[in-house]
Amino acid sequence: RFSLVYFTCDRYAEASQEVRTLLRKTGIDFQWSSAALRKMLVVKKQERTELRVFFEKLAASGRKVGLHLVGNDRICYEQENPKLAGCHAHKLYAKYLRAQSIQEARRHGCRTVDIQYDFNW
C-alpha cells in the first residue's frame, strides 16, 4: 500500500528502486527522472528554507511561542477554523483543532511551522 501524497511531495526522490518498481507494476507510471519535477523539487526546498528563515527572524523579534512548546504542553485551538476554506491549511487545521496538547496535535498532522504560525498570529 502506498500513499500518493508521499510521491507528490518532496519526499518522492527518497523512494527506493524497489518501491519504484512496485509502483510501476501497479500501473503508476511516475516520471522519476523528469527535469520539470527535479526543478520543482529544488524550488520547493528553497521555499521551505525561506519559510524557515522567515520564522527564525520573527522568533528573534519576539514571536517565539511556538518554538518553546513541546510534547505534553497543553494547548487550545480556535474551534472555528480560521484558515481559508478549501485550502490545504484548512483541511490540516480541521484534523488537529481538537487537540489538547502539542503531542496530540502532531499525531493529527500538525507540523512545527503550523505551531509557530498558529500561536504567533
Backbone atoms as SQL, in Angstrom:
CREATE TABLE atoms (id INTEGER PRIMARY KEY, chain TEXT, resi INTEGER, resn TEXT, atom TEXT, x REAL, y REAL, z REAL);
INSERT INTO atoms VALUES
  (1, 'A', 1, 'ARG', 'N', 0.829, -1.174, 0.000),
  (2, 'A', 1, 'ARG', 'CA', 0.000, 0.000, 0.000),
  (3, 'A', 1, 'ARG', 'C', 0.880, 1.247, 0.000),
  (4, 'A', 2, 'PHE', 'N', 0.580, 2.187, -0.875),
  (5, 'A', 2, 'PHE', 'CA', 1.381, 3.401, -0.977),
  (6, 'A', 2, 'PHE', 'C', 0.506, 4.627, -0.841),
  (7, 'A', 3, 'SER', 'N', 1.054, 5.675, -0.292),
  (8, 'A', 3, 'SER', 'CA', 0.367, 6.949, -0.201),
  (9, 'A', 3, 'SER', 'C', 0.804, 7.797, -1.394),
  (10, 'A', 4, 'LEU', 'N', -0.147, 8.210, -2.203),
  (11, 'A', 4, 'LEU', 'CA', 0.201, 9.049, -3.345),
  (12, 'A', 4, 'LEU', 'C', 0.690, 10.414, -2.889),
  (13, 'A', 5, 'VAL', 'N', 0.251, 10.862, -1.718),
  (14, 'A', 5, 'VAL', 'CA', 0.734, 12.131, -1.195),
  (15, 'A', 5, 'VAL', 'C', 2.247, 12.081, -1.033),
  (16, 'A', 6, 'TYR', 'N', 2.750, 10.970, -0.565),
  (17, 'A', 6, 'TYR', 'CA', 4.191, 10.795, -0.390),
  (18, 'A', 6, 'TYR', 'C', 4.923, 11.062, -1.700),
  (19, 'A', 7, 'PHE', 'N', 4.348, 10.623, -2.782),
  (20, 'A', 7, 'PHE', 'CA', 5.022, 10.735, -4.063),
  (21, 'A', 7, 'PHE', 'C', 4.724, 12.042, -4.785),
  (22, 'A', 8, 'THR', 'N', 3.895, 12.894, -4.209),
  (23, 'A', 8, 'THR', 'CA', 3.643, 14.187, -4.829),
  (24, 'A', 8, 'THR', 'C', 4.278, 15.314, -4.033),
  (25, 'A', 9, 'CYS', 'N', 4.973, 14.975, -2.963),
  (26, 'A', 9, 'CYS', 'CA', 5.697, 15.976, -2.204),
  (27, 'A', 9, 'CYS', 'C', 7.192, 15.749, -2.413),
  (28, 'A', 10, 'ASP', 'N', 7.989, 16.513, -1.705),
  (29, 'A', 10, 'ASP', 'CA', 9.430, 16.447, -1.944),
  (30, 'A', 10, 'ASP', 'C', 10.080, 15.138, -1.519),
  (31, 'A', 11, 'ARG', 'N', 9.371, 14.264, -0.858),
  (32, 'A', 11, 'ARG', 'CA', 9.975, 13.005, -0.430),
  (33, 'A', 11, 'ARG', 'C', 9.961, 11.950, -1.540),
  (34, 'A', 12, 'TYR', 'N', 9.358, 12.234, -2.667),
  (35, 'A', 12, 'TYR', 'CA', 9.308, 11.258, -3.760),
  (36, 'A', 12, 'TYR', 'C', 10.710, 10.802, -4.153),
  (37, 'A', 13, 'ALA', 'N', 11.666, 11.727, -4.073),
  (38, 'A', 13, 'ALA', 'CA', 13.026, 11.422, -4.518),
  (39, 'A', 13, 'ALA', 'C', 13.691, 10.371, -3.629),
  (40, 'A', 14, 'GLU', 'N', 13.145, 10.149, -2.418),
  (41, 'A', 14, 'GLU', 'CA', 13.722, 9.176, -1.490),
  (42, 'A', 14, 'GLU', 'C', 13.214, 7.751, -1.740),
  (43, 'A', 15, 'ALA', 'N', 12.262, 7.587, -2.645),
  (44, 'A', 15, 'ALA', 'CA', 11.708, 6.257, -2.898),
  (45, 'A', 15, 'ALA', 'C', 12.783, 5.325, -3.453),
  (46, 'A', 16, 'SER', 'N', 12.863, 4.143, -2.873),
  (47, 'A', 16, 'SER', 'CA', 13.868, 3.167, -3.310),
  (48, 'A', 16, 'SER', 'C', 13.505, 2.611, -4.690),
  (49, 'A', 17, 'GLN', 'N', 14.467, 1.967, -5.302),
  (50, 'A', 17, 'GLN', 'CA', 14.223, 1.347, -6.606),
  (51, 'A', 17, 'GLN', 'C', 13.136, 0.283, -6.482),
  (52, 'A', 18, 'GLU', 'N', 13.114, -0.439, -5.374),
  (53, 'A', 18, 'GLU', 'CA', 12.095, -1.470, -5.145),
  (54, 'A', 18, 'GLU', 'C', 10.691, -0.853, -5.134),
  (55, 'A', 19, 'VAL', 'N', 10.534, 0.252, -4.435),
  (56, 'A', 19, 'VAL', 'CA', 9.239, 0.928, -4.378),
  (57, 'A', 19, 'VAL', 'C', 8.853, 1.439, -5.760),
  (58, 'A', 20, 'ARG', 'N', 9.793, 1.990, -6.474),
  (59, 'A', 20, 'ARG', 'CA', 9.518, 2.494, -7.824),
  (60, 'A', 20, 'ARG', 'C', 9.046, 1.371, -8.741),
  (61, 'A', 21, 'THR', 'N', 9.694, 0.211, -8.635),
  (62, 'A', 21, 'THR', 'CA', 9.307, -0.948, -9.449),
  (63, 'A', 21, 'THR', 'C', 7.907, -1.418, -9.089),
  (64, 'A', 22, 'LEU', 'N', 7.616, -1.510, -7.786),
  (65, 'A', 22, 'LEU', 'CA', 6.280, -1.935, -7.349),
  (66, 'A', 22, 'LEU', 'C', 5.202, -0.972, -7.840),
  (67, 'A', 23, 'LEU', 'N', 5.474, 0.312, -7.791),
  (68, 'A', 23, 'LEU', 'CA', 4.507, 1.293, -8.278),
  (69, 'A', 23, 'LEU', 'C', 4.261, 1.118, -9.776),
  (70, 'A', 24, 'ARG', 'N', 5.331, 0.915, -10.508),
  (71, 'A', 24, 'ARG', 'CA', 5.203, 0.713, -11.954),
  (72, 'A', 24, 'ARG', 'C', 4.324, -0.505, -12.251),
  (73, 'A', 25, 'LYS', 'N', 4.524, -1.583, -11.467),
  (74, 'A', 25, 'LYS', 'CA', 3.742, -2.812, -11.661),
  (75, 'A', 25, 'LYS', 'C', 2.261, -2.616, -11.351),
  (76, 'A', 26, 'THR', 'N', 1.943, -1.665, -10.464),
  (77, 'A', 26, 'THR', 'CA', 0.539, -1.409, -10.132),
  (78, 'A', 26, 'THR', 'C', -0.112, -0.433, -11.099),
  (79, 'A', 27, 'GLY', 'N', 0.638, 0.032, -12.083),
  (80, 'A', 27, 'GLY', 'CA', 0.074, 0.915, -13.097),
  (81, 'A', 27, 'GLY', 'C', 0.371, 2.385, -12.887),
  (82, 'A', 28, 'ILE', 'N', 1.146, 2.697, -11.868),
  (83, 'A', 28, 'ILE', 'CA', 1.507, 4.094, -11.625),
  (84, 'A', 28, 'ILE', 'C', 2.830, 4.359, -12.330),
  (85, 'A', 29, 'ASP', 'N', 2.751, 5.084, -13.424),
  (86, 'A', 29, 'ASP', 'CA', 3.928, 5.350, -14.245),
  (87, 'A', 29, 'ASP', 'C', 4.450, 6.745, -13.923),
  (88, 'A', 30, 'PHE', 'N', 5.101, 6.856, -12.793),
  (89, 'A', 30, 'PHE', 'CA', 5.636, 8.129, -12.323),
  (90, 'A', 30, 'PHE', 'C', 6.919, 8.439, -13.086),
  (91, 'A', 31, 'GLN', 'N', 7.078, 9.674, -13.489),
  (92, 'A', 31, 'GLN', 'CA', 8.260, 10.091, -14.254),
  (93, 'A', 31, 'GLN', 'C', 9.371, 10.528, -13.295),
  (94, 'A', 32, 'TRP', 'N', 10.074, 9.559, -12.724),
  (95, 'A', 32, 'TRP', 'CA', 11.082, 9.801, -11.685),
  (96, 'A', 32, 'TRP', 'C', 12.204, 10.734, -12.136),
  (97, 'A', 33, 'SER', 'N', 12.557, 10.693, -13.399),
  (98, 'A', 33, 'SER', 'CA', 13.697, 11.489, -13.868),
  (99, 'A', 33, 'SER', 'C', 13.277, 12.753, -14.607),
  (100, 'A', 34, 'SER', 'N', 12.036, 13.157, -14.479),
  (101, 'A', 34, 'SER', 'CA', 11.532, 14.346, -15.157),
  (102, 'A', 34, 'SER', 'C', 12.315, 15.595, -14.746),
  (103, 'A', 35, 'ALA', 'N', 12.788, 16.342, -15.737),
  (104, 'A', 35, 'ALA', 'CA', 13.525, 17.579, -15.460),
  (105, 'A', 35, 'ALA', 'C', 12.614, 18.595, -14.770),
  (106, 'A', 36, 'ALA', 'N', 11.359, 18.651, -15.189),
  (107, 'A', 36, 'ALA', 'CA', 10.407, 19.591, -14.581),
  (108, 'A', 36, 'ALA', 'C', 10.190, 19.249, -13.106),
  (109, 'A', 37, 'LEU', 'N', 10.108, 17.958, -12.809),
  (110, 'A', 37, 'LEU', 'CA', 9.917, 17.516, -11.433),
  (111, 'A', 37, 'LEU', 'C', 11.140, 17.851, -10.578),
  (112, 'A', 38, 'ARG', 'N', 12.316, 17.634, -11.115),
  (113, 'A', 38, 'ARG', 'CA', 13.540, 17.973, -10.376),
  (114, 'A', 38, 'ARG', 'C', 13.595, 19.472, -10.093),
  (115, 'A', 39, 'LYS', 'N', 13.182, 20.270, -11.080),
  (116, 'A', 39, 'LYS', 'CA', 13.178, 21.722, -10.903),
  (117, 'A', 39, 'LYS', 'C', 12.176, 22.115, -9.806),
  (118, 'A', 40, 'MET', 'N', 10.992, 21.493, -9.811),
  (119, 'A', 40, 'MET', 'CA', 10.001, 21.779, -8.770),
  (120, 'A', 40, 'MET', 'C', 10.521, 21.394, -7.391),
  (121, 'A', 41, 'LEU', 'N', 11.276, 20.297, -7.319),
  (122, 'A', 41, 'LEU', 'CA', 11.848, 19.861, -6.046),
  (123, 'A', 41, 'LEU', 'C', 12.820, 20.904, -5.515),
  (124, 'A', 42, 'VAL', 'N', 13.660, 21.441, -6.384),
  (125, 'A', 42, 'VAL', 'CA', 14.616, 22.478, -5.985),
  (126, 'A', 42, 'VAL', 'C', 13.859, 23.716, -5.487),
  (127, 'A', 43, 'VAL', 'N', 12.821, 24.104, -6.211),
  (128, 'A', 43, 'VAL', 'CA', 12.024, 25.275, -5.817),
  (129, 'A', 43, 'VAL', 'C', 11.340, 25.038, -4.470),
  (130, 'A', 44, 'LYS', 'N', 10.769, 23.850, -4.286),
  (131, 'A', 44, 'LYS', 'CA', 10.080, 23.547, -3.028),
  (132, 'A', 44, 'LYS', 'C', 11.048, 23.600, -1.845),
  (133, 'A', 45, 'LYS', 'N', 12.229, 23.035, -2.010),
  (134, 'A', 45, 'LYS', 'CA', 13.210, 23.060, -0.926),
  (135, 'A', 45, 'LYS', 'C', 13.665, 24.492, -0.635),
  (136, 'A', 46, 'GLN', 'N', 13.800, 25.298, -1.671),
  (137, 'A', 46, 'GLN', 'CA', 14.176, 26.699, -1.492),
  (138, 'A', 46, 'GLN', 'C', 13.075, 27.449, -0.743),
  (139, 'A', 47, 'GLU', 'N', 11.822, 27.217, -1.128),
  (140, 'A', 47, 'GLU', 'CA', 10.701, 27.869, -0.449),
  (141, 'A', 47, 'GLU', 'C', 10.646, 27.461, 1.014),
  (142, 'A', 48, 'ARG', 'N', 10.886, 26.190, 1.302),
  (143, 'A', 48, 'ARG', 'CA', 10.884, 25.712, 2.684),
  (144, 'A', 48, 'ARG', 'C', 11.994, 26.400, 3.488),
  (145, 'A', 49, 'THR', 'N', 13.174, 26.564, 2.885),
  (146, 'A', 49, 'THR', 'CA', 14.279, 27.248, 3.551),
  (147, 'A', 49, 'THR', 'C', 13.913, 28.708, 3.828),
  (148, 'A', 50, 'GLU', 'N', 13.311, 29.373, 2.841),
  (149, 'A', 50, 'GLU', 'CA', 12.910, 30.763, 3.012),
  (150, 'A', 50, 'GLU', 'C', 11.878, 30.899, 4.127),
  (151, 'A', 51, 'LEU', 'N', 10.949, 29.967, 4.211),
  (152, 'A', 51, 'LEU', 'CA', 9.935, 29.999, 5.253),
  (153, 'A', 51, 'LEU', 'C', 10.568, 29.811, 6.633),
  (154, 'A', 52, 'ARG', 'N', 11.509, 28.873, 6.723),
  (155, 'A', 52, 'ARG', 'CA', 12.199, 28.650, 7.991),
  (156, 'A', 52, 'ARG', 'C', 12.942, 29.914, 8.425),
  (157, 'A', 53, 'VAL', 'N', 13.647, 30.557, 7.485),
  (158, 'A', 53, 'VAL', 'CA', 14.383, 31.788, 7.790),
  (159, 'A', 53, 'VAL', 'C', 13.401, 32.876, 8.233),
  (160, 'A', 54, 'PHE', 'N', 12.266, 32.979, 7.558),
  (161, 'A', 54, 'PHE', 'CA', 11.230, 33.951, 7.901),
  (162, 'A', 54, 'PHE', 'C', 10.792, 33.773, 9.348),
  (163, 'A', 55, 'PHE', 'N', 10.491, 32.527, 9.746),
  (164, 'A', 55, 'PHE', 'CA', 10.046, 32.268, 11.112),
  (165, 'A', 55, 'PHE', 'C', 11.171, 32.478, 12.127),
  (166, 'A', 56, 'GLU', 'N', 12.390, 32.176, 11.734),
  (167, 'A', 56, 'GLU', 'CA', 13.512, 32.404, 12.643),
  (168, 'A', 56, 'GLU', 'C', 13.698, 33.899, 12.900),
  (169, 'A', 57, 'LYS', 'N', 13.502, 34.725, 11.878),
  (170, 'A', 57, 'LYS', 'CA', 13.607, 36.178, 12.050),
  (171, 'A', 57, 'LYS', 'C', 12.496, 36.680, 12.967),
  (172, 'A', 58, 'LEU', 'N', 11.286, 36.151, 12.771),
  (173, 'A', 58, 'LEU', 'CA', 10.178, 36.554, 13.635),
  (174, 'A', 58, 'LEU', 'C', 10.438, 36.126, 15.071),
  (175, 'A', 59, 'ALA', 'N', 10.996, 34.950, 15.230),
  (176, 'A', 59, 'ALA', 'CA', 11.314, 34.467, 16.583),
  (177, 'A', 59, 'ALA', 'C', 12.340, 35.388, 17.239),
  (178, 'A', 60, 'ALA', 'N', 13.308, 35.839, 16.461),
  (179, 'A', 60, 'ALA', 'CA', 14.330, 36.733, 17.001),
  (180, 'A', 60, 'ALA', 'C', 13.733, 38.074, 17.420),
  (181, 'A', 61, 'SER', 'N', 12.607, 38.449, 16.795),
  (182, 'A', 61, 'SER', 'CA', 11.976, 39.727, 17.144),
  (183, 'A', 61, 'SER', 'C', 10.950, 39.588, 18.261),
  (184, 'A', 62, 'GLY', 'N', 10.851, 38.398, 18.840),
  (185, 'A', 62, 'GLY', 'CA', 9.969, 38.234, 19.990),
  (186, 'A', 62, 'GLY', 'C', 8.806, 37.288, 19.798),
  (187, 'A', 63, 'ARG', 'N', 8.526, 36.861, 18.594),
  (188, 'A', 63, 'ARG', 'CA', 7.429, 35.916, 18.355),
  (189, 'A', 63, 'ARG', 'C', 7.990, 34.505, 18.468),
  (190, 'A', 64, 'LYS', 'N', 8.037, 33.998, 19.684),
  (191, 'A', 64, 'LYS', 'CA', 8.708, 32.732, 19.930),
  (192, 'A', 64, 'LYS', 'C', 7.818, 31.656, 20.540),
  (193, 'A', 65, 'VAL', 'N', 6.566, 31.920, 20.744),
  (194, 'A', 65, 'VAL', 'CA', 5.720, 30.980, 21.472),
  (195, 'A', 65, 'VAL', 'C', 5.822, 29.566, 20.929),
  (196, 'A', 66, 'GLY', 'N', 5.624, 29.394, 19.638),
  (197, 'A', 66, 'GLY', 'CA', 5.629, 28.059, 19.049),
  (198, 'A', 66, 'GLY', 'C', 6.934, 27.317, 19.202),
  (199, 'A', 67, 'LEU', 'N', 8.032, 28.047, 19.323),
  (200, 'A', 67, 'LEU', 'CA', 9.340, 27.407, 19.436),
  (201, 'A', 67, 'LEU', 'C', 9.552, 26.741, 20.782),
  (202, 'A', 68, 'HIS', 'N', 8.807, 27.156, 21.792),
  (203, 'A', 68, 'HIS', 'CA', 9.018, 26.649, 23.142),
  (204, 'A', 68, 'HIS', 'C', 8.001, 25.601, 23.577),
  (205, 'A', 69, 'LEU', 'N', 7.027, 25.317, 22.746),
  (206, 'A', 69, 'LEU', 'CA', 6.009, 24.330, 23.108),
  (207, 'A', 69, 'LEU', 'C', 6.506, 22.926, 22.771),
  (208, 'A', 70, 'VAL', 'N', 6.320, 22.004, 23.698),
  (209, 'A', 70, 'VAL', 'CA', 6.762, 20.626, 23.492),
  (210, 'A', 70, 'VAL', 'C', 5.693, 19.641, 23.953),
  (211, 'A', 71, 'GLY', 'N', 5.849, 18.400, 23.532),
  (212, 'A', 71, 'GLY', 'CA', 5.037, 17.249, 23.883),
  (213, 'A', 71, 'GLY', 'C', 3.754, 17.423, 24.651),
  (214, 'A', 72, 'ASN', 'N', 3.841, 17.425, 25.978),
  (215, 'A', 72, 'ASN', 'CA', 2.649, 17.440, 26.818),
  (216, 'A', 72, 'ASN', 'C', 2.142, 18.834, 27.162),
  (217, 'A', 73, 'ASP', 'N', 2.740, 19.882, 26.600),
  (218, 'A', 73, 'ASP', 'CA', 2.236, 21.234, 26.851),
  (219, 'A', 73, 'ASP', 'C', 0.780, 21.315, 26.411),
  (220, 'A', 74, 'ARG', 'N', -0.056, 21.860, 27.272),
  (221, 'A', 74, 'ARG', 'CA', -1.488, 21.980, 26.993),
  (222, 'A', 74, 'ARG', 'C', -1.729, 23.147, 26.044),
  (223, 'A', 75, 'ILE', 'N', -2.622, 22.934, 25.091),
  (224, 'A', 75, 'ILE', 'CA', -2.957, 23.961, 24.111),
  (225, 'A', 75, 'ILE', 'C', -4.464, 23.970, 23.892),
  (226, 'A', 76, 'CYS', 'N', -4.944, 25.033, 23.266),
  (227, 'A', 76, 'CYS', 'CA', -6.360, 25.136, 22.918),
  (228, 'A', 76, 'CYS', 'C', -6.453, 25.907, 21.606),
  (229, 'A', 77, 'TYR', 'N', -7.001, 25.273, 20.581),
  (230, 'A', 77, 'TYR', 'CA', -7.148, 25.910, 19.274),
  (231, 'A', 77, 'TYR', 'C', -8.528, 26.535, 19.140),
  (232, 'A', 78, 'GLU', 'N', -8.623, 27.549, 18.275),
  (233, 'A', 78, 'GLU', 'CA', -9.932, 28.101, 17.934),
  (234, 'A', 78, 'GLU', 'C', -10.742, 26.975, 17.298),
  (235, 'A', 79, 'GLN', 'N', -11.971, 26.785, 17.748),
  (236, 'A', 79, 'GLN', 'CA', -12.774, 25.684, 17.225),
  (237, 'A', 79, 'GLN', 'C', -13.416, 26.033, 15.882),
  (238, 'A', 80, 'GLU', 'N', -13.528, 27.325, 15.578),
  (239, 'A', 80, 'GLU', 'CA', -13.993, 27.731, 14.254),
  (240, 'A', 80, 'GLU', 'C', -12.742, 27.891, 13.396),
  (241, 'A', 81, 'ASN', 'N', -12.602, 27.046, 12.404),
  (242, 'A', 81, 'ASN', 'CA', -11.396, 27.006, 11.585),
  (243, 'A', 81, 'ASN', 'C', -11.134, 28.359, 10.916),
  (244, 'A', 82, 'PRO', 'N', -10.014, 29.035, 11.260),
  (245, 'A', 82, 'PRO', 'CA', -9.726, 30.356, 10.717),
  (246, 'A', 82, 'PRO', 'C', -9.043, 30.337, 9.343),
  (247, 'A', 83, 'LYS', 'N', -8.699, 29.166, 8.865),
  (248, 'A', 83, 'LYS', 'CA', -7.989, 29.056, 7.589),
  (249, 'A', 83, 'LYS', 'C', -8.963, 29.199, 6.426),
  (250, 'A', 84, 'LEU', 'N', -8.434, 29.530, 5.265),
  (251, 'A', 84, 'LEU', 'CA', -9.240, 29.707, 4.064),
  (252, 'A', 84, 'LEU', 'C', -9.862, 28.374, 3.651),
  (253, 'A', 85, 'ALA', 'N', -11.189, 28.319, 3.626),
  (254, 'A', 85, 'ALA', 'CA', -11.900, 27.079, 3.289),
  (255, 'A', 85, 'ALA', 'C', -11.438, 26.540, 1.932),
  (256, 'A', 86, 'GLY', 'N', -11.184, 25.234, 1.904),
  (257, 'A', 86, 'GLY', 'CA', -10.777, 24.574, 0.674),
  (258, 'A', 86, 'GLY', 'C', -9.276, 24.449, 0.488),
  (259, 'A', 87, 'CYS', 'N', -8.499, 25.236, 1.240),
  (260, 'A', 87, 'CYS', 'CA', -7.047, 25.155, 1.080),
  (261, 'A', 87, 'CYS', 'C', -6.476, 24.039, 1.955),
  (262, 'A', 88, 'HIS', 'N', -5.240, 23.684, 1.697),
  (263, 'A', 88, 'HIS', 'CA', -4.584, 22.609, 2.444),
  (264, 'A', 88, 'HIS', 'C', -4.519, 22.935, 3.936),
  (265, 'A', 89, 'ALA', 'N', -4.207, 24.172, 4.267),
  (266, 'A', 89, 'ALA', 'CA', -4.095, 24.573, 5.669),
  (267, 'A', 89, 'ALA', 'C', -5.424, 24.378, 6.401),
  (268, 'A', 90, 'HIS', 'N', -6.531, 24.659, 5.741),
  (269, 'A', 90, 'HIS', 'CA', -7.859, 24.496, 6.335),
  (270, 'A', 90, 'HIS', 'C', -8.117, 23.018, 6.642),
  (271, 'A', 91, 'LYS', 'N', -7.807, 22.157, 5.699),
  (272, 'A', 91, 'LYS', 'CA', -8.008, 20.717, 5.898),
  (273, 'A', 91, 'LYS', 'C', -7.126, 20.187, 7.017),
  (274, 'A', 92, 'LEU', 'N', -5.881, 20.652, 7.047),
  (275, 'A', 92, 'LEU', 'CA', -4.945, 20.212, 8.075),
  (276, 'A', 92, 'LEU', 'C', -5.385, 20.691, 9.457),
  (277, 'A', 93, 'TYR', 'N', -5.761, 21.962, 9.561),
  (278, 'A', 93, 'TYR', 'CA', -6.204, 22.534, 10.833),
  (279, 'A', 93, 'TYR', 'C', -7.423, 21.766, 11.362),
  (280, 'A', 94, 'ALA', 'N', -8.317, 21.394, 10.466),
  (281, 'A', 94, 'ALA', 'CA', -9.514, 20.644, 10.871),
  (282, 'A', 94, 'ALA', 'C', -9.147, 19.315, 11.534),
  (283, 'A', 95, 'LYS', 'N', -8.010, 18.750, 11.166),
  (284, 'A', 95, 'LYS', 'CA', -7.582, 17.473, 11.742),
  (285, 'A', 95, 'LYS', 'C', -7.054, 17.632, 13.162),
  (286, 'A', 96, 'TYR', 'N', -6.450, 18.785, 13.472),
  (287, 'A', 96, 'TYR', 'CA', -5.839, 18.919, 14.791),
  (288, 'A', 96, 'TYR', 'C', -6.484, 19.965, 15.693),
  (289, 'A', 97, 'LEU', 'N', -7.573, 20.611, 15.286),
  (290, 'A', 97, 'LEU', 'CA', -8.146, 21.692, 16.079),
  (291, 'A', 97, 'LEU', 'C', -8.695, 21.256, 17.432),
  (292, 'A', 98, 'ARG', 'N', -8.978, 19.974, 17.611),
  (293, 'A', 98, 'ARG', 'CA', -9.480, 19.493, 18.906),
  (294, 'A', 98, 'ARG', 'C', -8.364, 18.990, 19.828),
  (295, 'A', 99, 'ALA', 'N', -7.146, 19.045, 19.354),
  (296, 'A', 99, 'ALA', 'CA', -6.011, 18.582, 20.162),
  (297, 'A', 99, 'ALA', 'C', -5.891, 19.407, 21.429),
  (298, 'A', 100, 'GLN', 'N', -5.466, 18.734, 22.487),
  (299, 'A', 100, 'GLN', 'CA', -5.312, 19.424, 23.771),
  (300, 'A', 100, 'GLN', 'C', -3.857, 19.470, 24.230),
  (301, 'A', 101, 'SER', 'N', -2.966, 18.919, 23.426),
  (302, 'A', 101, 'SER', 'CA', -1.536, 19.001, 23.723),
  (303, 'A', 101, 'SER', 'C', -0.776, 19.067, 22.399),
  (304, 'A', 102, 'ILE', 'N', 0.459, 19.521, 22.465),
  (305, 'A', 102, 'ILE', 'CA', 1.299, 19.576, 21.265),
  (306, 'A', 102, 'ILE', 'C', 1.452, 18.179, 20.676),
  (307, 'A', 103, 'GLN', 'N', 1.690, 17.207, 21.535),
  (308, 'A', 103, 'GLN', 'CA', 1.870, 15.827, 21.078),
  (309, 'A', 103, 'GLN', 'C', 0.626, 15.328, 20.331),
  (310, 'A', 104, 'GLU', 'N', -0.542, 15.613, 20.857),
  (311, 'A', 104, 'GLU', 'CA', -1.784, 15.184, 20.214),
  (312, 'A', 104, 'GLU', 'C', -1.967, 15.899, 18.876),
  (313, 'A', 105, 'ALA', 'N', -1.661, 17.191, 18.842),
  (314, 'A', 105, 'ALA', 'CA', -1.767, 17.945, 17.591),
  (315, 'A', 105, 'ALA', 'C', -0.841, 17.345, 16.536),
  (316, 'A', 106, 'ARG', 'N', 0.376, 16.999, 16.932),
  (317, 'A', 106, 'ARG', 'CA', 1.332, 16.396, 15.995),
  (318, 'A', 106, 'ARG', 'C', 0.825, 15.050, 15.476),
  (319, 'A', 107, 'ARG', 'N', 0.204, 14.264, 16.351),
  (320, 'A', 107, 'ARG', 'CA', -0.350, 12.973, 15.915),
  (321, 'A', 107, 'ARG', 'C', -1.426, 13.156, 14.846),
  (322, 'A', 108, 'HIS', 'N', -2.051, 14.318, 14.860),
  (323, 'A', 108, 'HIS', 'CA', -3.110, 14.599, 13.887),
  (324, 'A', 108, 'HIS', 'C', -2.608, 15.426, 12.704),
  (325, 'A', 109, 'GLY', 'N', -1.296, 15.519, 12.551),
  (326, 'A', 109, 'GLY', 'CA', -0.727, 16.143, 11.357),
  (327, 'A', 109, 'GLY', 'C', -0.170, 17.536, 11.518),
  (328, 'A', 110, 'CYS', 'N', -0.240, 18.110, 12.702),
  (329, 'A', 110, 'CYS', 'CA', 0.283, 19.455, 12.919),
  (330, 'A', 110, 'CYS', 'C', 1.814, 19.444, 12.801),
  (331, 'A', 111, 'ARG', 'N', 2.346, 20.384, 12.023),
  (332, 'A', 111, 'ARG', 'CA', 3.787, 20.484, 11.811),
  (333, 'A', 111, 'ARG', 'C', 4.353, 21.638, 12.639),
  (334, 'A', 112, 'THR', 'N', 5.664, 21.698, 12.778),
  (335, 'A', 112, 'THR', 'CA', 6.307, 22.772, 13.535),
  (336, 'A', 112, 'THR', 'C', 5.924, 24.132, 12.964),
  (337, 'A', 113, 'VAL', 'N', 5.913, 24.262, 11.656),
  (338, 'A', 113, 'VAL', 'CA', 5.569, 25.537, 11.035),
  (339, 'A', 113, 'VAL', 'C', 4.127, 25.915, 11.373),
  (340, 'A', 114, 'ASP', 'N', 3.235, 24.942, 11.494),
  (341, 'A', 114, 'ASP', 'CA', 1.846, 25.230, 11.873),
  (342, 'A', 114, 'ASP', 'C', 1.780, 25.759, 13.298),
  (343, 'A', 115, 'ILE', 'N', 2.539, 25.123, 14.187),
  (344, 'A', 115, 'ILE', 'CA', 2.556, 25.551, 15.588),
  (345, 'A', 115, 'ILE', 'C', 3.069, 26.991, 15.679),
  (346, 'A', 116, 'GLN', 'N', 4.153, 27.278, 14.989),
  (347, 'A', 116, 'GLN', 'CA', 4.706, 28.633, 15.019),
  (348, 'A', 116, 'GLN', 'C', 3.698, 29.647, 14.490),
  (349, 'A', 117, 'TYR', 'N', 3.074, 29.330, 13.382),
  (350, 'A', 117, 'TYR', 'CA', 2.125, 30.277, 12.780),
  (351, 'A', 117, 'TYR', 'C', 0.871, 30.409, 13.642),
  (352, 'A', 118, 'ASP', 'N', 0.293, 29.284, 14.055),
  (353, 'A', 118, 'ASP', 'CA', -0.971, 29.312, 14.803),
  (354, 'A', 118, 'ASP', 'C', -0.852, 30.040, 16.130),
  (355, 'A', 119, 'PHE', 'N', 0.299, 29.967, 16.778),
  (356, 'A', 119, 'PHE', 'CA', 0.439, 30.578, 18.097),
  (357, 'A', 119, 'PHE', 'C', 1.037, 31.974, 18.065),
  (358, 'A', 120, 'ASN', 'N', 1.429, 32.451, 16.915),
  (359, 'A', 120, 'ASN', 'CA', 2.025, 33.787, 16.825),
  (360, 'A', 120, 'ASN', 'C', 1.170, 34.782, 16.065),
  (361, 'A', 121, 'TRP', 'N', 0.073, 34.327, 15.472),
  (362, 'A', 121, 'TRP', 'CA', -0.783, 35.260, 14.720),
  (363, 'A', 121, 'TRP', 'C', -2.204, 35.126, 15.177);
